[in-house]
């Protein structure tokens, strides 16, 4: 949520920018200027597909996007919070290091590619190849939660972090094929059953342990608050957990 | 049955009359060839002919010879082919190898001759006259507008960021992880002294390289290892690595054994996990997608130059045109002789095309489209000498990248066993007792010496050609002639045969 909701309203320097028809380069340049000027909440009205919003930003700011965010939203981002009050296009959180992106709508393909930390919450569906090569490092554990369903290659090459699909109002399967293929770290939680023929050959289903349930409960609470949704009907015992059974899936392919 | 049918490639012999049992060979060999049981013994099957023991034996008591074991000769079943089959029949694995393509393909550089001035126009003596090697990498404007200013002129056109090189030679991307930190430091110190750049490869940037970031290009590859906002902003340019000459079209697997604490830190992944680089960037499935990543990087770095590195493959000219139009500032062409820390031999030896051909067709294509000024071309993958540098530039490159040559300067013997992590010279290893062997200041001095030597030679070549700047050689194929190339290849290179 924006910092305004956390009780720091009085110290928050907020500004609204009309992004209608503004070229992305100018818009992002303006955002950087405002950050440098000390604004800590930047509201962008009339956004309609402008790319790279929040790209490479490292400051403690909140950007609220009213409209459809364009490709590579929050790419290489390291710290800011971004709220999108509509859909987001492809490449959300590309190689993001930390921060939070909340999309109150659907998001496109390749969301969270190479993401190393921070959180991405999408209330609706996500596209193909979501969470590819997500990785955790030290205390950084990237998290993606989507309220709807996902396409093929969900969690491909995943090396760390957590991905959750809620499938609200959906029937399983919640993802396409090649689920977790090449996965060698991290965990995927899907609400409802998972079909074996969807799985990549490097992952298996494991039962949720107490730590998983505890983690999921906290995560769902945070998601519900940010998304403005009631998730009281979602129980942690409905989830399937997928994990890789080897951290070295390709260790025995070579001879010398 | 015998454990392996594969016989030793080399034989190690210790002259026990000369050996004074100092055991230096045991300490120096990274592959565990030597042992001591009353006297120094050697297990030839482990020897890779890296010569570390030979160089460090104070008594010259060690000799390494190629195993003379006779095989029934067969023209299409060379011994190495038979050995590969034995290994694969035993293991069911892909043959893994290191360094560059070692099959005897035609080397086009060795069939090109450089012109010189005689009588009708004077050559230049570079020892007494200025000779300019400085090169700027990056986008050049379509036209320059100048205005009169106080009796002088003032440039009105805004020229974008360029990378300035004092010599048209840079160090190629080799990741920390595949090579040791001391190699990275040697390259960085040398790059600073030479006024050129080194490239991080895809393993991130170690904090100890921070003083040299004005001479570092940082790489963003498909695994996105160590890529974050500060990293992208640290160097003078960012390189998107699409492909590598030694392994076009495939990803990389740095085995978990090499991901110790330090490598884990720069790659930003946990200790001991395999670092898997996907074959493609999964956010790039088209030229439009490439454009998107190029501009994402530009937005994140305040519009630093972006280089795109590709392996030279069959359709390289059209691909390069797309890269130029996608907004890249530099195209880095890595030929099929380029090195690697580890690649399946089938890919290294059989995929891609020589960089010589690629330079020529890319330069020609970009010129024909009127977009040559949008990008600089770096040629790499098999640059072995100043002659290769001169020929690459004459074919159309702006500068060259050297990797293997730099490692040879640091002691590499081309044993091609980089993937084992046992490099006795402390280059392609993370074992601390081995990496300590390479002193970065010593390494940097050797690299500086090498590039300075090549620069002197390059100036001599330019002087002989009667030009006083590397700029005058760039793309100047009229100053090259081919000897022993077929007419189609000469047509592709746009080079005349010797005598015409």
XYZ file of C-alpha atoms in Angstrom:
756
model
C 0.000 0.000 0.000
C 1.072 3.560 -0.374
C 2.962 5.037 2.503
C -0.031 7.309 3.118
C -1.872 4.352 4.537
C 0.842 3.599 7.036
C 0.400 6.724 9.087
C 3.138 8.906 7.591
C 0.669 11.125 5.779
C 1.886 14.347 7.315
C 5.444 13.899 6.009
C 4.465 12.625 2.592
C 5.162 15.034 -0.237
C 2.675 14.113 -2.944
C 2.230 15.283 -6.516
C -0.067 14.383 -9.395
C 1.123 14.325 -12.998
C -1.148 14.171 -16.041
C 0.485 11.530 -18.236
C -2.093 11.750 -21.000
C -0.278 11.534 -24.318
C 3.152 12.111 -22.777
C 5.987 10.131 -24.426
C 7.507 7.576 -22.052
C 10.948 9.144 -22.056
C 9.584 12.507 -20.980
C 7.262 10.930 -18.443
C 10.004 8.886 -16.793
C 12.367 11.835 -16.858
C 9.690 13.866 -15.081
C 9.218 11.121 -12.481
C 12.960 11.120 -11.767
C 12.971 14.899 -11.443
C 10.102 14.732 -8.961
C 11.888 12.051 -6.955
C 14.996 14.244 -6.898
C 12.843 17.169 -5.770
C 11.813 15.145 -2.744
C 8.343 13.975 -3.681
C 7.590 10.657 -2.018
C 4.215 9.952 -3.630
C 3.820 10.467 -7.351
C 0.396 9.927 -8.883
C 0.343 9.445 -12.638
C -3.067 10.039 -14.174
C -4.005 9.082 -17.703
C -1.261 6.500 -18.177
C -1.920 4.544 -21.350
C 0.864 2.067 -22.068
C 3.924 4.218 -21.335
C 6.888 1.910 -20.844
C 9.566 1.630 -18.180
C 7.770 3.420 -15.355
C 9.923 3.051 -12.236
C 12.745 1.516 -14.292
C 15.969 1.456 -12.260
C 14.519 3.647 -9.484
C 16.212 3.062 -6.137
C 14.420 5.544 -3.899
C 11.832 5.123 -1.193
C 8.899 6.452 -3.200
C 5.393 5.355 -4.090
C 4.154 5.679 -7.649
C 0.432 5.346 -8.234
C -0.506 4.674 -11.824
C -4.039 5.401 -12.930
C -4.293 3.679 -16.294
C -2.643 0.781 -18.076
C 1.080 0.547 -17.306
C 3.257 -0.261 -20.312
C 5.972 -2.883 -20.746
C 8.849 -3.330 -18.297
C 7.084 -1.629 -15.415
C 9.586 -1.499 -12.535
C 12.419 -3.140 -14.456
C 15.677 -3.176 -12.431
C 13.728 -1.356 -9.703
C 15.270 -1.414 -6.244
C 12.998 -0.150 -3.506
C 9.957 1.833 -4.674
C 6.314 0.850 -4.327
C 4.191 0.965 -7.483
C 0.397 0.668 -7.476
C -1.387 0.183 -10.801
C -5.105 0.832 -10.733
C -5.684 -1.013 -13.993
C -3.901 -3.685 -16.047
C -0.155 -3.879 -16.657
C 1.471 -5.059 -19.886
C 4.439 -7.417 -20.343
C 7.684 -7.554 -18.394
C 6.464 -6.264 -15.022
C 9.278 -6.357 -12.402
C 11.910 -7.459 -14.929
C 15.102 -8.194 -12.916
C 13.666 -6.249 -9.974
C 15.871 -6.231 -6.890
C 13.475 -4.975 -4.201
C 10.273 -2.980 -3.794
C 6.645 -3.770 -4.407
C 4.319 -3.690 -7.389
C 0.561 -4.070 -6.953
C -1.499 -4.471 -10.120
C -5.228 -4.163 -9.552
C -6.069 -5.897 -12.798
C -4.384 -8.380 -15.120
C -0.683 -8.470 -16.040
C 1.014 -9.749 -19.187
C 3.814 -12.137 -20.090
C 7.291 -12.595 -18.581
C 6.324 -10.999 -15.287
C 9.122 -11.112 -12.709
C 11.851 -12.363 -15.045
C 15.091 -12.768 -13.068
C 13.468 -11.018 -10.099
C 15.711 -11.189 -7.040
C 13.650 -9.553 -4.324
C 10.495 -7.606 -3.545
C 6.872 -8.473 -4.185
C 4.500 -8.397 -7.122
C 0.783 -8.747 -6.416
C -1.636 -9.055 -9.338
C -5.317 -9.308 -8.539
C -6.251 -10.898 -11.874
C -4.555 -13.219 -14.366
C -0.917 -13.280 -15.460
C 0.433 -14.317 -18.854
C 3.003 -16.766 -20.148
C 6.491 -17.393 -18.731
C 5.777 -15.706 -15.428
C 8.520 -15.836 -12.791
C 11.172 -17.207 -15.100
C 14.518 -17.539 -13.358
C 13.372 -15.831 -10.186
C 16.106 -16.231 -7.612
C 16.599 -15.552 -3.939
C 19.770 -14.207 -2.422
C 20.544 -13.953 1.269
C 17.585 -12.233 2.950
C 16.015 -11.353 -0.394
C 13.151 -13.664 -1.310
C 11.094 -12.492 -4.275
C 7.372 -13.155 -4.149
C 4.742 -13.169 -6.893
C 1.063 -13.634 -6.060
C -1.676 -13.595 -8.687
C -5.380 -13.840 -7.941
C -6.324 -15.493 -11.223
C -4.629 -17.977 -13.521
C -1.400 -18.179 -15.553
C -0.164 -19.376 -18.936
C 2.504 -21.922 -19.861
C 5.995 -22.047 -18.339
C 4.949 -20.664 -14.952
C 8.148 -20.653 -12.845
C 10.431 -21.927 -15.594
C 14.114 -22.075 -14.533
C 13.013 -20.811 -11.126
C 16.017 -20.660 -8.821
C 14.468 -19.167 -5.691
C 11.577 -17.207 -4.227
C 7.882 -17.947 -3.980
C 5.071 -17.894 -6.520
C 1.418 -18.213 -5.569
C -1.625 -18.616 -7.812
C -5.015 -18.218 -6.152
C -7.297 -19.022 -9.084
C -10.162 -17.113 -7.523
C -13.371 -18.233 -9.160
C -11.381 -20.517 -11.484
C -11.345 -24.276 -11.961
C -8.022 -26.134 -12.073
C -5.707 -26.390 -13.876
C -4.701 -22.845 -13.025
C -1.664 -22.818 -15.291
C -0.718 -24.011 -18.731
C 1.892 -26.655 -19.407
C 5.594 -26.896 -18.513
C 4.855 -25.748 -14.992
C 8.156 -25.277 -13.132
C 10.216 -26.785 -15.916
C 13.947 -26.425 -15.209
C 13.122 -25.281 -11.689
C 16.031 -25.676 -9.266
C 15.050 -23.557 -6.289
C 12.107 -21.839 -4.596
C 8.493 -22.919 -4.131
C 5.265 -22.619 -6.097
C 1.903 -22.741 -4.345
C -1.210 -23.321 -6.441
C -4.697 -23.341 -5.040
C -6.342 -26.662 -5.770
C -4.922 -29.807 -7.311
C -2.060 -29.942 -9.819
C -2.081 -32.401 -12.694
C 1.097 -34.398 -13.201
C 1.048 -33.948 -16.972
C 1.415 -30.197 -16.528
C 4.622 -30.458 -14.560
C 8.119 -29.925 -15.815
C 10.305 -32.943 -15.181
C 12.397 -31.181 -12.548
C 9.556 -30.540 -10.044
C 7.436 -32.628 -7.759
C 4.493 -32.051 -5.445
C 5.284 -31.897 -1.760
C 2.913 -31.566 1.201
C 2.723 -28.159 2.856
C 4.403 -28.013 6.226
C 3.585 -25.718 9.135
C 6.120 -23.146 8.004
C 4.507 -23.016 4.544
C 1.029 -22.499 6.012
C 2.254 -19.772 8.307
C 4.059 -18.029 5.440
C 1.014 -18.317 3.143
C -1.352 -16.953 5.760
C 0.765 -13.864 6.270
C 1.205 -13.399 2.542
C -2.508 -13.755 1.773
C -3.331 -11.226 4.444
C -0.935 -8.721 2.914
C -2.221 -9.463 -0.588
C -5.841 -9.041 0.488
C -5.052 -5.689 2.080
C -3.171 -4.373 -0.959
C -5.654 -5.778 -3.441
C -8.680 -4.615 -1.474
C -10.094 -8.141 -1.634
C -11.723 -10.432 0.847
C -9.745 -13.672 0.936
C -11.301 -15.094 4.060
C -12.664 -17.968 1.980
C -9.197 -19.052 0.888
C -7.741 -21.717 3.169
C -4.099 -22.713 3.179
C -4.968 -26.413 3.156
C -6.398 -26.005 -0.344
C -2.944 -25.408 -1.820
C -0.586 -27.701 -3.672
C 3.116 -27.091 -3.241
C 5.666 -27.630 -5.995
C 9.372 -27.752 -5.358
C 12.372 -28.949 -7.338
C 13.817 -32.231 -6.215
C 17.335 -31.248 -7.232
C 19.329 -28.054 -7.031
C 21.500 -29.517 -9.766
C 19.056 -30.678 -12.447
C 21.719 -30.682 -15.128
C 24.676 -32.047 -13.185
C 25.150 -35.317 -15.080
C 24.890 -34.283 -18.692
C 28.558 -34.077 -19.527
C 31.642 -36.174 -19.945
C 35.176 -34.998 -20.302
C 36.904 -54.699 -17.708
C 39.132 -51.664 -17.641
C 37.544 -48.561 -16.084
C 38.168 -46.533 -19.183
C 39.215 -47.432 -22.695
C 40.621 -43.970 -23.192
C 44.402 -43.982 -23.188
C 46.459 -41.095 -21.839
C 46.904 -38.157 -24.166
C 50.271 -37.235 -22.685
C 53.088 -39.043 -20.914
C 54.795 -37.488 -17.912
C 58.291 -38.613 -17.105
C 60.359 -37.638 -14.114
C 64.117 -37.915 -14.445
C 64.929 -39.343 -11.033
C 68.624 -38.564 -11.424
C 67.803 -34.876 -11.753
C 64.837 -34.798 -9.340
C 65.877 -33.494 -5.939
C 62.541 -34.422 -4.382
C 61.509 -30.817 -3.647
C 57.859 -31.753 -4.373
C 57.171 -28.467 -6.138
C 55.530 -30.419 -8.953
C 53.097 -31.965 -6.480
C 52.177 -28.548 -5.118
C 51.937 -26.916 -8.527
C 49.827 -29.442 -10.402
C 46.140 -28.537 -10.105
C 45.132 -31.876 -11.606
C 46.829 -34.142 -9.043
C 49.213 -35.819 -11.478
C 52.090 -36.149 -9.020
C 52.518 -38.109 -5.843
C 55.451 -39.007 -3.659
C 56.212 -42.554 -2.589
C 59.951 -42.716 -1.906
C 60.291 -40.857 -5.158
C 58.204 -38.563 -7.325
C 55.616 -40.523 -9.266
C 53.336 -39.290 -12.032
C 49.886 -40.441 -13.173
C 49.993 -39.561 -16.849
C 46.275 -40.152 -17.313
C 45.564 -36.933 -15.377
C 48.026 -34.739 -17.284
C 46.586 -31.966 -19.493
C 49.975 -30.603 -20.664
C 49.554 -27.261 -18.922
C 53.321 -27.211 -18.218
C 52.981 -25.741 -14.749
C 55.201 -28.496 -13.304
C 57.733 -28.175 -16.096
C 58.052 -24.417 -15.653
C 58.383 -24.657 -11.874
C 60.686 -27.682 -11.637
C 64.052 -26.219 -10.595
C 65.964 -29.146 -12.106
C 64.165 -29.441 -15.452
C 63.545 -33.005 -14.418
C 60.045 -33.289 -15.912
C 59.259 -33.963 -19.537
C 55.802 -34.182 -21.038
C 55.396 -35.838 -24.386
C 52.448 -36.669 -26.569
C 51.641 -40.331 -26.009
C 53.234 -42.040 -29.011
C 50.900 -45.012 -28.663
C 50.174 -46.211 -32.174
C 46.615 -46.400 -33.413
C 45.737 -47.966 -36.704
C 45.389 -44.922 -38.857
C 42.123 -44.093 -40.524
C 41.422 -40.850 -42.377
C 37.849 -40.429 -41.191
C 38.162 -42.050 -37.769
C 40.778 -39.841 -36.204
C 41.976 -40.894 -32.762
C 40.050 -38.081 -31.037
C 36.807 -39.259 -32.631
C 37.387 -42.759 -31.392
C 38.179 -41.458 -27.917
C 35.006 -39.355 -27.885
C 32.940 -42.430 -28.683
C 34.616 -44.424 -25.924
C 33.909 -41.653 -23.415
C 30.293 -41.287 -24.471
C 29.691 -45.018 -24.582
C 30.815 -45.113 -20.983
C 29.097 -42.004 -19.601
C 26.175 -41.100 -21.917
C 27.227 -37.458 -21.492
C 27.909 -34.644 -23.916
C 31.616 -34.039 -24.484
C 32.424 -30.856 -22.587
C 35.360 -28.671 -23.503
C 36.913 -25.264 -22.929
C 38.560 -22.420 -24.894
C 37.909 -21.979 -28.610
C 37.181 -24.201 -31.585
C 40.181 -26.502 -32.162
C 39.167 -28.049 -35.467
C 41.343 -27.039 -38.446
C 38.748 -24.925 -40.244
C 39.941 -22.427 -42.824
C 41.201 -19.294 -41.097
C 40.341 -16.387 -43.380
C 42.718 -14.023 -41.557
C 45.573 -16.251 -42.700
C 44.487 -15.805 -46.312
C 44.424 -12.009 -46.266
C 47.422 -9.819 -47.029
C 47.871 -6.170 -46.142
C 48.983 -3.536 -48.638
C 51.888 -1.094 -48.254
C 53.107 2.058 -49.973
C 55.971 1.922 -52.461
C 57.269 4.845 -54.574
C 53.989 6.406 -55.703
C 52.823 7.491 -52.297
C 54.944 7.740 -49.192
C 54.762 5.474 -46.203
C 54.936 7.060 -42.745
C 57.400 6.319 -39.989
C 55.292 5.951 -36.829
C 58.353 6.387 -34.632
C 58.674 10.001 -35.714
C 55.197 11.019 -36.777
C 51.951 11.000 -34.817
C 49.799 7.934 -35.342
C 46.264 7.947 -33.986
C 44.778 4.752 -32.564
C 42.034 6.430 -30.534
C 38.593 5.011 -31.198
C 35.135 6.103 -30.049
C 32.488 3.452 -29.664
C 28.858 4.359 -29.962
C 26.299 6.056 -32.100
C 27.489 8.826 -34.404
C 25.049 11.449 -35.661
C 23.747 11.329 -39.229
C 25.213 14.752 -39.892
C 27.124 17.395 -37.995
C 25.922 20.942 -37.854
C 28.348 23.663 -36.943
C 27.867 27.355 -36.493
C 30.296 30.244 -36.700
C 31.427 31.333 -33.272
C 33.825 34.216 -32.666
C 35.834 33.498 -35.757
C 35.867 29.773 -34.928
C 33.246 27.076 -35.171
C 30.953 25.520 -32.635
C 29.412 22.053 -32.903
C 25.648 22.335 -32.792
C 24.777 18.649 -33.118
C 24.412 16.791 -29.879
C 26.601 13.668 -29.969
C 25.392 10.894 -27.665
C 27.535 9.093 -25.127
C 30.486 7.243 -26.645
C 33.093 5.008 -25.042
C 36.605 6.315 -25.636
C 39.352 3.767 -26.281
C 42.992 4.800 -26.554
C 43.625 1.653 -28.580
C 41.117 -0.249 -30.739
C 41.523 -3.335 -28.579
C 39.370 -4.212 -25.569
C 39.212 -7.206 -23.269
C 36.320 -9.558 -23.967
C 33.693 -10.546 -21.442
C 34.837 -13.348 -19.175
C 32.803 -13.820 -16.034
C 34.092 -13.879 -12.500
C 33.296 -17.487 -11.753
C 34.584 -18.828 -15.030
C 37.872 -16.999 -14.323
C 39.339 -15.980 -10.992
C 39.032 -12.604 -9.332
C 42.742 -12.052 -9.900
C 42.137 -12.386 -13.636
C 39.393 -9.754 -13.403
C 41.702 -7.477 -11.420
C 44.538 -7.975 -13.909
C 42.204 -7.068 -16.767
C 40.767 -4.051 -14.939
C 44.156 -2.622 -13.931
C 45.477 -3.179 -17.451
C 42.380 -1.624 -19.032
C 42.856 1.493 -16.942
C 46.543 1.777 -17.778
C 45.910 1.200 -21.470
C 42.902 3.522 -21.665
C 40.653 0.725 -22.838
C 37.907 -1.370 -21.242
C 37.356 -4.821 -19.824
C 34.000 -6.557 -19.717
C 32.575 -8.256 -16.633
C 30.958 -11.137 -18.481
C 27.753 -12.253 -16.875
C 29.005 -12.985 -13.377
C 28.469 -9.577 -11.806
C 30.962 -7.023 -10.568
C 33.168 -7.740 -7.581
C 33.462 -4.760 -5.168
C 37.244 -4.838 -5.520
C 36.851 -3.692 -9.132
C 35.058 -0.494 -8.098
C 38.142 1.736 -8.605
C 38.238 0.724 -12.270
C 34.610 1.186 -13.290
C 35.509 3.934 -15.778
C 37.154 1.119 -17.713
C 34.515 -1.550 -17.325
C 31.566 -2.577 -19.469
C 29.000 -4.495 -17.431
C 27.090 -7.349 -18.957
C 23.420 -8.220 -18.722
C 22.916 -11.808 -19.849
C 19.995 -14.202 -19.771
C 20.610 -15.367 -16.195
C 20.645 -11.731 -15.012
C 23.262 -12.729 -12.452
C 24.368 -9.817 -10.309
C 22.329 -7.389 -12.438
C 20.836 -4.562 -10.414
C 20.519 -0.833 -10.712
C 23.901 0.085 -9.152
C 25.678 -2.532 -11.255
C 24.152 -1.240 -14.472
C 25.190 2.296 -13.585
C 28.697 1.329 -12.495
C 30.344 0.897 -15.898
C 30.805 3.044 -18.987
C 28.349 0.970 -20.998
C 26.042 -2.009 -20.659
C 26.279 -5.068 -22.846
C 23.327 -7.337 -23.553
C 24.824 -10.747 -24.151
C 22.651 -12.612 -26.594
C 25.236 -15.133 -27.676
C 28.821 -16.241 -27.410
C 30.961 -17.394 -30.311
C 31.957 -20.632 -28.622
C 28.367 -21.581 -27.930
C 25.848 -19.827 -30.135
C 22.266 -20.477 -29.176
C 22.876 -22.285 -25.943
C 22.892 -21.186 -22.332
C 25.485 -21.762 -19.666
C 25.788 -23.919 -16.601
C 28.309 -22.756 -14.020
C 28.436 -25.768 -11.724
C 27.621 -25.337 -8.049
C 31.175 -26.329 -7.081
C 32.377 -23.007 -8.464
C 29.757 -20.954 -6.605
C 31.698 -20.280 -3.420
C 31.035 -17.372 -1.079
C 32.682 -14.698 -3.230
C 31.230 -15.837 -6.559
C 27.852 -16.195 -4.868
C 28.140 -12.566 -3.776
C 28.760 -11.096 -7.219
C 26.211 -13.345 -8.940
C 23.732 -12.755 -6.117
C 22.725 -16.393 -5.848
C 23.093 -18.861 -2.970
C 26.379 -20.697 -2.406
C 26.608 -24.093 -4.112
C 23.661 -23.834 -6.505
C 24.222 -24.230 -10.223
C 24.156 -20.901 -12.043
C 21.968 -21.691 -15.049
C 21.858 -19.135 -17.837
C 18.866 -19.800 -20.075
C 19.625 -20.162 -23.777
C 17.581 -17.095 -24.735
C 16.691 -13.979 -22.783
C 13.087 -14.809 -22.073
C 12.111 -11.179 -22.500
C 13.609 -11.138 -26.008
C 11.872 -13.140 -28.711
C 12.126 -10.506 -31.431
C 13.952 -7.369 -32.557
C 11.137 -5.346 -30.991
C 11.732 -7.112 -27.676
C 15.456 -6.435 -27.976
C 14.641 -2.779 -28.482
C 12.557 -2.920 -25.338
C 15.466 -4.247 -23.249
C 17.933 -1.816 -24.836
C 15.733 1.095 -23.854
C 14.959 -0.391 -20.431
C 18.731 -0.368 -19.837
C 19.086 3.134 -21.232
C 16.266 4.381 -19.016
C 17.907 2.716 -16.013
C 21.338 4.204 -16.742
C 20.641 7.715 -17.954
C 21.223 6.651 -21.569
C 24.633 5.008 -21.410
C 25.706 3.238 -24.601
C 24.272 -0.260 -24.952
C 26.232 -2.986 -26.680
C 24.626 -6.146 -28.015
C 26.878 -9.187 -28.198
C 25.947 -11.936 -30.618
C 27.599 -15.064 -31.870
C 28.274 -14.861 -35.590
C 25.762 -17.150 -37.241
C 24.659 -17.651 -40.832
C 22.239 -14.744 -41.011
C 24.437 -12.347 -39.051
C 24.105 -9.394 -41.424
C 20.318 -9.199 -41.189
C 20.461 -9.744 -37.430
C 23.003 -6.939 -37.055
C 20.788 -4.642 -39.079
C 17.943 -5.387 -36.693
C 20.176 -4.751 -33.689
C 21.265 -1.389 -35.096
C 17.664 -0.430 -35.748
C 16.664 -1.622 -32.294
C 18.752 1.185 -30.847
C 22.023 -0.525 -29.901
C 25.128 1.679 -29.897
C 27.611 -1.151 -30.301
C 27.372 -4.561 -31.964
C 29.835 -7.083 -30.598
C 30.428 -9.908 -33.077
C 31.864 -13.029 -31.468
C 33.171 -15.441 -34.078
C 33.086 -19.205 -33.941
C 36.663 -19.399 -32.693
C 35.784 -17.477 -29.547
C 36.675 -18.995 -26.207
C 34.554 -20.340 -23.404
C 34.960 -21.695 -19.913
C 32.735 -24.622 -20.799
C 30.786 -25.639 -23.864
C 29.639 -28.876 -25.405
C 32.289 -29.651 -28.037
C 29.647 -30.256 -30.701
C 28.509 -26.640 -30.387
C 31.947 -25.080 -29.987
C 33.380 -26.855 -32.985
C 30.473 -26.913 -35.440
C 28.145 -23.962 -34.890
C 28.556 -20.433 -36.203
C 30.753 -18.782 -38.811
C 34.198 -17.119 -38.683
C 34.241 -13.552 -37.445
C 36.235 -12.434 -40.526
C 33.244 -13.200 -42.758
C 30.814 -11.733 -40.258
C 32.612 -8.388 -40.019
C 32.611 -8.033 -43.769
C 28.946 -8.870 -44.294
C 27.725 -6.823 -41.334
C 29.726 -3.754 -42.328
C 28.513 -4.064 -45.904
C 24.879 -4.567 -44.897
C 24.849 -1.590 -42.537
C 26.515 0.608 -45.147
C 24.064 -0.448 -47.830
C 21.207 0.498 -45.530
C 22.838 3.819 -44.642
C 22.902 2.987 -40.937
C 26.569 2.164 -40.365
C 26.953 5.309 -38.254
C 24.297 4.136 -35.807
C 26.580 1.495 -34.324
C 30.194 0.608 -33.728
C 31.296 -2.917 -34.573
C 33.539 -4.918 -32.264
C 35.080 -8.068 -33.706
C 36.143 -10.879 -31.408
C 36.546 -14.601 -31.392
C 39.924 -15.551 -32.791
C 41.941 -12.329 -32.703
C 45.457 -13.695 -32.186
C 47.840 -10.918 -33.195
C 48.139 -7.324 -34.317
C 47.867 -8.591 -37.901
C 44.417 -9.979 -37.102
C 43.519 -6.614 -35.512
C 44.559 -4.722 -38.636
C 42.711 -7.121 -40.937
C 39.561 -7.054 -38.796
C 39.549 -3.260 -38.885
C 40.207 -3.177 -42.623
C 37.249 -5.519 -43.094
C 35.034 -3.039 -41.255
C 35.391 -3.422 -37.480
C 35.767 -0.359 -35.261
C 37.713 -2.285 -32.637
C 38.423 -5.826 -31.545
C 37.958 -7.810 -28.369
C 40.555 -10.228 -27.060
C 39.892 -12.934 -24.500
C 41.976 -16.004 -25.240
C 45.042 -13.911 -26.137
C 44.741 -12.079 -22.811
C 44.561 -15.351 -20.894
C 47.577 -16.720 -22.782
C 49.451 -13.583 -21.713
C 48.582 -14.534 -18.123
C 50.033 -18.013 -18.537
C 47.181 -20.028 -20.085
C 48.522 -22.991 -22.059
C 45.253 -23.667 -23.931
C 44.866 -27.073 -22.293
C 41.099 -26.599 -22.769
C 40.241 -27.896 -19.302
C 38.753 -24.642 -17.940
C 35.528 -26.409 -16.955
C 37.328 -28.596 -14.402
C 38.175 -25.634 -12.175
C 41.658 -27.092 -11.659
C 43.618 -24.521 -13.673
C 47.171 -24.746 -12.407
C 47.888 -21.225 -13.611
C 45.202 -19.788 -11.336
C 43.132 -18.490 -14.251
C 40.025 -20.655 -14.741
C 39.618 -21.742 -11.142
C 38.206 -20.605 -7.816
C 40.455 -22.833 -5.671
C 42.207 -20.308 -3.421
C 45.563 -22.082 -3.449
C 45.487 -21.853 -7.253
C 44.033 -18.355 -7.675
C 46.759 -16.985 -5.383
C 49.277 -17.847 -8.078
C 48.190 -15.001 -10.291
C 49.327 -11.665 -8.923
C 47.050 -8.978 -10.435
C 49.841 -6.410 -10.775
C 52.076 -8.937 -12.527
C 49.142 -9.993 -14.696
C 48.236 -6.400 -15.544
C 51.823 -5.648 -16.524
C 51.862 -8.570 -18.939
C 48.547 -7.493 -20.461
C 49.763 -3.912 -20.818
C 52.965 -5.175 -22.427
C 51.036 -7.311 -24.884
C 48.607 -4.607 -25.975
C 51.379 -2.006 -26.158
C 53.364 -4.392 -28.355
C 50.360 -4.912 -30.622
C 49.792 -1.148 -30.727
C 53.359 -0.590 -31.889
C 52.883 -3.208 -34.572
C 49.556 -1.717 -35.579
C 51.196 1.696 -35.962
C 53.895 0.149 -38.143
C 51.206 -1.402 -40.315
C 49.368 1.918 -40.590
C 52.624 3.695 -41.405
C 53.423 1.164 -44.104
C 49.937 1.766 -45.502
C 50.710 5.485 -45.579
C 47.894 6.462 -43.231
C 48.207 8.125 -39.844
C 45.013 7.054 -38.123
C 43.255 3.790 -37.519
C 40.156 5.594 -38.793
C 41.702 5.573 -42.284
C 42.001 1.790 -42.226
C 38.451 1.165 -41.017
C 36.477 -0.682 -43.662
C 39.225 -0.006 -46.183
C 39.122 -3.365 -47.956
C 40.972 -1.956 -50.908
C 44.090 -2.320 -48.759
C 43.540 -6.068 -48.383
C 44.168 -8.830 -50.888
C 43.216 -12.486 -50.656
C 45.571 -15.388 -51.272
C 44.096 -18.843 -51.680
C 40.439 -17.974 -51.137
C 37.719 -19.020 -53.549
C 36.021 -16.369 -55.632
C 32.712 -16.558 -53.768
C 34.397 -15.967 -50.425
C 36.346 -13.047 -51.904
C 33.095 -11.652 -53.251
C 31.493 -11.948 -49.807
C 34.518 -10.313 -48.192
C 34.612 -7.703 -50.928
C 38.350 -8.291 -51.215
C 40.263 -8.702 -54.470
C 42.699 -11.551 -55.070
C 46.411 -10.825 -54.739
C 47.720 -9.591 -58.098
C 44.561 -7.712 -59.039
